[in-house]
Amino acid sequence: ENAEEAIKQGYPDAHVILRPGFIYGPRMVGSMGPVPLQLVGGPLNFISTQLGPVSSLIQSLPFVGTEAKSMVPVHAVAKAMAHTLGEPAKGVILSAEDIRKFSPLPPQ
């Protein structure tokens, strides 16, 4: 929160703050090549946000629920930032739910 406050004070009308949780997608790790985080993150995101009562149950679990409902795919983070920077209004804070709207999965 201190970093966010510093950004807000330094750029009161010209900031974009993203609050994603676990960001999943292919991750390059040195010479190993890509690690497919989407193989875990994608299904967990779906289970924790798209399955009605099951998702509600998962989201109600301490710690696990908060993390599970904040997962977002890396392409949605990129699209959200690009879209927000193209908008005339600044001073924006995007939560994981806001970012997920830029994903092909329907928002929760």
XYZ file of C-alpha atoms in Angstrom:
108
model
C 0.000 0.000 0.000
C 2.880 2.399 0.582
C 3.947 2.081 -3.052
C 0.391 2.814 -4.203
C 0.207 5.887 -1.970
C 3.508 7.161 -3.350
C 2.251 6.708 -6.919
C -1.039 8.462 -6.127
C 0.771 11.386 -4.506
C 3.372 11.697 -7.246
C 0.902 11.312 -10.127
C -2.566 12.162 -8.765
C -4.323 12.300 -12.144
C -2.021 10.171 -14.254
C -1.629 6.762 -12.660
C -2.801 3.229 -13.295
C -2.495 0.715 -10.460
C -3.028 -2.985 -11.112
C -3.911 -5.342 -8.263
C -3.720 -8.831 -9.736
C -3.079 -11.873 -7.604
C -1.337 -14.891 -9.079
C -0.605 -14.140 -12.744
C -0.507 -17.277 -14.858
C 0.705 -17.982 -18.359
C 3.944 -19.203 -19.897
C 6.963 -18.005 -17.942
C 10.472 -17.992 -19.356
C 13.000 -19.392 -16.879
C 16.570 -18.989 -18.055
C 17.709 -21.593 -20.547
C 14.966 -24.045 -19.487
C 12.441 -22.319 -21.702
C 8.822 -21.641 -20.804
C 7.224 -23.029 -17.647
C 3.511 -23.503 -18.419
C 1.922 -21.869 -15.347
C -1.372 -21.740 -17.247
C -1.712 -25.530 -16.837
C -2.282 -24.941 -13.122
C -3.546 -21.355 -13.038
C -6.176 -21.712 -15.773
C -8.103 -24.607 -14.211
C -7.784 -23.161 -10.690
C -9.070 -19.809 -11.916
C -12.017 -21.503 -13.629
C -12.903 -23.586 -10.566
C -12.607 -20.638 -8.208
C -14.595 -18.128 -10.302
C -16.920 -19.911 -12.748
C -18.618 -22.783 -10.880
C -21.260 -20.979 -8.830
C -21.663 -22.618 -5.395
C -18.355 -24.495 -5.683
C -16.568 -21.224 -6.418
C -18.307 -19.529 -3.489
C -17.179 -22.322 -1.187
C -13.572 -22.077 -2.378
C -13.594 -18.275 -2.067
C -14.814 -18.539 1.531
C -11.744 -20.541 2.628
C -9.222 -18.458 4.593
C -6.182 -17.413 2.513
C -6.872 -19.966 -0.236
C -10.102 -18.257 -1.261
C -8.552 -14.821 -1.506
C -5.691 -16.104 -3.641
C -7.919 -18.326 -5.771
C -10.289 -15.537 -6.736
C -7.436 -13.143 -7.566
C -5.789 -15.313 -10.266
C -5.590 -13.683 -13.694
C -4.056 -14.733 -17.026
C -1.026 -12.749 -18.158
C -2.687 -11.715 -21.436
C -5.586 -10.167 -19.478
C -3.108 -8.100 -17.434
C -1.478 -6.859 -20.643
C -4.823 -6.080 -22.310
C -6.115 -4.279 -19.206
C -3.024 -2.078 -19.006
C -3.028 -1.300 -22.740
C -6.761 -0.497 -22.664
C -6.449 1.705 -19.576
C -3.504 3.645 -20.992
C -5.554 4.344 -24.123
C -8.422 5.861 -22.131
C -8.593 9.621 -21.510
C -9.339 9.263 -17.776
C -6.392 8.470 -15.516
C -6.098 7.773 -11.821
C -7.350 4.213 -12.219
C -7.046 1.201 -9.891
C -7.889 -2.194 -11.399
C -8.633 -5.178 -9.158
C -8.221 -8.801 -10.230
C -11.942 -8.864 -11.083
C -11.538 -5.783 -13.306
C -8.494 -7.301 -15.017
C -10.275 -10.627 -15.565
C -12.844 -8.801 -17.742
C -10.139 -8.680 -20.419
C -9.866 -12.480 -20.441
C -11.793 -14.768 -22.821
C -13.465 -16.450 -19.820
C -16.692 -14.731 -18.796
C -16.224 -12.544 -15.691
C -17.489 -14.033 -12.438
